[in-house]
Short mmCIF file of C-alpha atoms and ligand atoms in Angstrom, two decimals:
data_model
loop_
_atom_site.label_atom_id
_atom_site.label_comp_id
_atom_site.label_asym_id
_atom_site.label_seq_id
_atom_site.Cartn_x
_atom_site.Cartn_y
_atom_site.Cartn_z
CA MET A 3 4.19 -10.37 -18.08
CA LYS A 4 6.28 -12.95 -19.90
CA ILE A 5 4.37 -15.94 -21.33
CA MET A 6 6.73 -18.33 -19.61
CA ILE A 7 9.79 -18.17 -17.40
CA GLN A 8 12.40 -20.76 -16.51
CA LEU A 9 13.84 -21.06 -12.99
CA HIS A 10 16.41 -23.82 -12.52
CA ASP A 11 14.81 -26.95 -14.07
CA LYS A 12 11.18 -25.78 -14.01
CA GLN A 13 8.90 -23.62 -16.11
CA PHE A 14 6.34 -21.19 -14.75
CA VAL A 15 3.38 -19.41 -16.36
CA PRO A 16 1.58 -16.18 -15.38
CA PHE A 17 -1.02 -16.51 -12.64
CA ILE A 18 -1.74 -13.31 -10.67
CA SER A 19 -1.07 -9.76 -11.88
CA ALA A 20 0.72 -7.02 -9.97
CA GLN A 21 -2.53 -5.06 -9.93
CA GLU A 22 -4.49 -7.88 -8.28
CA ILE A 23 -1.75 -8.27 -5.69
CA ASP A 24 -1.75 -4.57 -4.90
CA PHE A 25 -5.53 -4.54 -4.59
CA ALA A 26 -5.47 -7.45 -2.12
CA ILE A 27 -2.73 -5.87 0.00
CA ALA A 28 -4.52 -2.50 0.08
CA LYS A 29 -7.69 -4.23 1.24
CA MET A 30 -5.88 -6.05 4.06
CA ALA A 31 -4.24 -2.80 5.16
CA SER A 32 -7.58 -1.01 5.25
CA LEU A 33 -9.28 -3.82 7.23
CA ILE A 34 -6.46 -3.88 9.78
CA GLU A 35 -6.56 -0.09 10.01
CA ASP A 36 -10.27 -0.30 10.83
CA ASP A 37 -9.66 -2.99 13.47
CA PHE A 38 -6.47 -1.69 15.11
CA GLY A 39 -6.00 1.88 13.90
CA ASP A 40 -6.44 3.29 17.40
CA GLU A 41 -3.54 1.20 18.71
CA THR A 42 0.03 1.11 17.53
CA PRO A 43 0.29 -2.42 16.17
CA LEU A 44 3.65 -4.07 15.76
CA PHE A 45 3.77 -5.74 12.36
CA ILE A 46 6.12 -8.68 12.13
CA GLY A 47 7.18 -9.82 8.69
CA VAL A 48 8.34 -13.39 8.26
CA LEU A 49 11.50 -13.48 6.17
CA ASN A 50 12.49 -14.21 3.54
CA GLY A 51 9.28 -14.54 1.56
CA SER A 52 7.29 -11.67 3.05
CA PHE A 53 9.64 -8.79 2.30
CA MET A 54 7.67 -7.48 -0.72
CA VAL A 55 4.26 -7.95 0.91
CA VAL A 56 5.45 -6.09 4.01
CA SER A 57 6.93 -3.25 1.99
CA ASP A 58 3.73 -2.68 0.00
CA PHE A 59 1.52 -3.25 3.05
CA MET A 60 3.37 -0.55 5.00
CA LYS A 61 2.86 1.93 2.17
CA HIS A 62 -0.91 1.30 2.27
CA TYR A 63 -1.19 1.37 6.09
CA LYS A 64 -1.67 5.01 7.08
CA LYS A 65 -2.00 4.90 10.88
CA PRO A 66 0.82 4.75 13.50
CA CYS A 67 2.55 1.37 13.51
CA GLU A 68 5.88 -0.35 14.09
CA LEU A 69 7.68 -3.03 12.12
CA SER A 70 10.06 -5.85 12.85
CA PHE A 71 11.12 -9.07 11.11
CA ILE A 72 11.80 -12.63 12.09
CA LYS A 73 13.27 -15.30 9.89
CA MET A 74 11.87 -18.81 9.56
CA ALA A 75 12.53 -21.54 7.04
CA SER A 76 10.72 -24.77 6.19
CA TYR A 77 10.68 -25.12 2.43
CA GLU A 78 13.10 -27.14 0.34
CA GLY A 79 12.61 -26.89 -3.42
CA THR A 80 8.87 -27.07 -4.08
CA ALA A 81 7.87 -29.04 -0.97
CA SER A 82 7.27 -28.01 2.63
CA THR A 83 9.30 -29.87 5.26
CA ASN A 84 7.72 -30.55 8.65
CA GLU A 85 10.58 -28.99 10.53
CA VAL A 86 10.41 -25.20 10.82
CA LYS A 87 13.59 -23.47 11.89
CA LEU A 88 13.83 -20.08 13.57
CA LEU A 89 16.83 -18.40 11.97
CA ILE A 90 16.45 -14.85 13.33
CA GLY A 91 14.29 -14.14 16.39
CA LEU A 92 12.77 -11.18 18.21
CA ASP A 93 14.80 -8.71 20.21
CA GLN A 94 12.16 -6.62 21.98
CA ASP A 95 9.67 -6.86 24.85
CA LEU A 96 6.18 -7.48 23.48
CA THR A 97 4.20 -7.28 26.73
CA GLY A 98 0.78 -5.71 26.14
CA ARG A 99 1.41 -5.22 22.42
CA THR A 100 -0.87 -5.95 19.52
CA VAL A 101 1.24 -8.05 17.19
CA ILE A 102 0.17 -8.73 13.61
CA ILE A 103 2.18 -11.30 11.72
CA ILE A 104 2.49 -10.67 8.00
CA GLU A 105 3.08 -13.78 5.92
CA ASP A 106 3.56 -14.14 2.19
CA ILE A 107 1.76 -17.47 2.00
CA VAL A 108 0.24 -20.09 4.28
CA ASP A 109 0.51 -23.60 2.88
CA THR A 110 0.53 -26.52 5.38
CA GLY A 111 0.45 -24.11 8.32
CA ASN A 112 3.56 -25.59 9.94
CA THR A 113 5.19 -22.17 10.02
CA LEU A 114 2.10 -20.70 11.71
CA VAL A 115 2.21 -23.36 14.41
CA ALA A 116 5.86 -22.54 15.09
CA LEU A 117 5.07 -18.82 15.15
CA LYS A 118 2.22 -19.28 17.64
CA GLU A 119 4.55 -21.28 19.86
CA LEU A 120 7.15 -18.54 19.67
CA PHE A 121 4.73 -15.86 20.91
CA LYS A 122 2.96 -18.02 23.50
CA LYS A 123 5.14 -17.00 26.42
CA GLN A 124 5.00 -13.29 25.65
CA ASN A 125 2.11 -11.44 27.26
CA LEU A 126 0.59 -9.99 24.13
CA LYS A 127 -2.65 -8.05 23.99
CA HIS A 128 -3.53 -9.51 20.59
CA LEU A 129 -1.84 -11.83 18.15
CA LYS A 130 -3.31 -11.69 14.65
CA ILE A 131 -2.26 -13.33 11.41
CA ALA A 132 -2.38 -11.74 7.98
CA THR A 133 -1.28 -13.53 4.83
CA LEU A 134 -1.28 -12.43 1.21
CA PHE A 135 -1.88 -15.97 -0.08
CA LEU A 136 -3.58 -19.02 1.42
CA LYS A 137 -3.82 -22.52 -0.02
CA PRO A 138 -7.05 -23.73 1.65
CA GLU A 139 -6.66 -27.29 0.31
CA ALA A 140 -3.24 -27.65 1.92
CA TYR A 141 -4.01 -25.90 5.20
CA LYS A 142 -4.93 -28.45 7.87
CA LYS A 143 -4.30 -26.57 11.12
CA GLU A 144 -6.75 -25.12 13.63
CA ILE A 145 -5.14 -21.69 13.94
CA LYS A 146 -7.42 -18.91 12.75
CA ILE A 147 -6.03 -16.81 9.94
CA ASP A 148 -7.47 -13.34 10.52
CA TYR A 149 -6.74 -11.64 7.20
CA VAL A 150 -6.35 -13.40 3.85
CA GLY A 151 -5.49 -11.52 0.65
CA ILE A 152 -6.05 -14.13 -2.05
CA ARG A 153 -7.01 -17.82 -1.81
CA ILE A 154 -5.25 -19.99 -4.37
CA PRO A 155 -5.43 -23.65 -5.46
CA ASN A 156 -2.82 -26.06 -4.11
CA LYS A 157 -0.17 -25.14 -6.67
CA PHE A 158 3.42 -24.04 -6.32
CA ILE A 159 3.89 -20.35 -7.10
CA VAL A 160 6.80 -17.94 -7.40
CA GLY A 161 7.22 -14.18 -7.59
CA PHE A 162 6.53 -11.20 -5.36
CA GLY A 163 9.00 -12.47 -2.76
CA LEU A 164 8.27 -16.17 -3.19
CA ASP A 165 11.05 -18.35 -4.54
CA TYR A 166 11.84 -21.68 -6.09
CA ASP A 167 15.19 -22.69 -4.60
CA GLY A 168 16.24 -19.06 -4.23
CA LEU A 169 15.08 -17.80 -7.62
CA GLY A 170 12.01 -15.81 -8.62
CA ARG A 171 11.68 -13.49 -5.64
CA ASN A 172 12.26 -10.39 -7.78
CA LEU A 173 9.28 -10.96 -10.10
CA SER A 174 6.53 -8.36 -9.59
CA GLU A 175 3.78 -10.80 -10.59
CA ILE A 176 2.91 -14.33 -9.46
CA TYR A 177 3.74 -17.27 -11.72
CA GLN A 178 2.63 -20.84 -11.21
CA LEU A 179 4.39 -24.11 -11.96
CA ARG A 180 3.58 -25.27 -15.47
CA GLU A 181 1.86 -28.67 -15.45
P1 LIG B 228 3.90 -23.73 5.51
O1 LIG B 228 4.73 -23.78 6.77
O2 LIG B 228 3.80 -25.05 4.83
O3 LIG B 228 2.55 -23.08 5.73
O4 LIG B 228 4.68 -22.86 4.46
C1 LIG B 228 5.05 -21.58 4.74
C2 LIG B 228 6.22 -21.09 3.93
O5 LIG B 228 6.61 -21.96 2.87
C3 LIG B 228 5.83 -19.80 3.26
O6 LIG B 228 5.99 -18.71 4.12
C4 LIG B 228 6.74 -19.77 2.06
O7 LIG B 228 7.98 -19.21 2.40
C5 LIG B 228 6.88 -21.23 1.68
N1 LIG B 228 5.91 -21.59 0.62
C6 LIG B 228 4.70 -22.21 0.76
N2 LIG B 228 4.07 -22.38 -0.41
C7 LIG B 228 4.90 -21.86 -1.35
C8 LIG B 228 4.81 -21.69 -2.80
O8 LIG B 228 3.82 -22.07 -3.47
N3 LIG B 228 5.88 -21.10 -3.39
C9 LIG B 228 6.97 -20.66 -2.72
N4 LIG B 228 7.10 -20.77 -1.38
C10 LIG B 228 6.07 -21.35 -0.70
MG1 LIG B 229 7.21 -17.29 4.40
#
């Protein structure tokens, strides 16, 4: 891990190692396997941020499952906006399915609210939420988050799919904004 990296105008320092990330993802996969391994869950990754989490999660999940993606966006720079846009939606019938949303990070929860709304009219069997990272101090919504990988302080992070204005997604570790 580099001691410090620069993305646009900001500097970031190491925060969470690749090994810790992998451990947390493996644990989520194993818990979900225990809970839903006798069904064929449909995992839905939320683009862009979740692409690395989903990829590693799928490698750890050993039972039958399906995968799809949707694309949402709410962040501008290092701050969440209240408006969440659906940029790419779902194209299949989800009646009777167990759907498990895979998020990179839950911050304010605005994206989760929009996601819940999106699935409300579909007749799902279960809708569960899994997220690699959660910022408990920022999260103010009522929606239950079923699987949490790692809880982090209310700090802006990049790496492992997460970006600062487009940069940093390709880092295999998590870096945090230098104070
Ligand atoms: P929320 O709607 O405020 O919960 O934010 C959800 C989305 O904002 C996440 O899926 C990320 O794409 C992005 N996001 C939230 N916190 C961070 C962060 O610390 N770094 C980079 N992106 C973040
Ligand atoms: Mg996201």
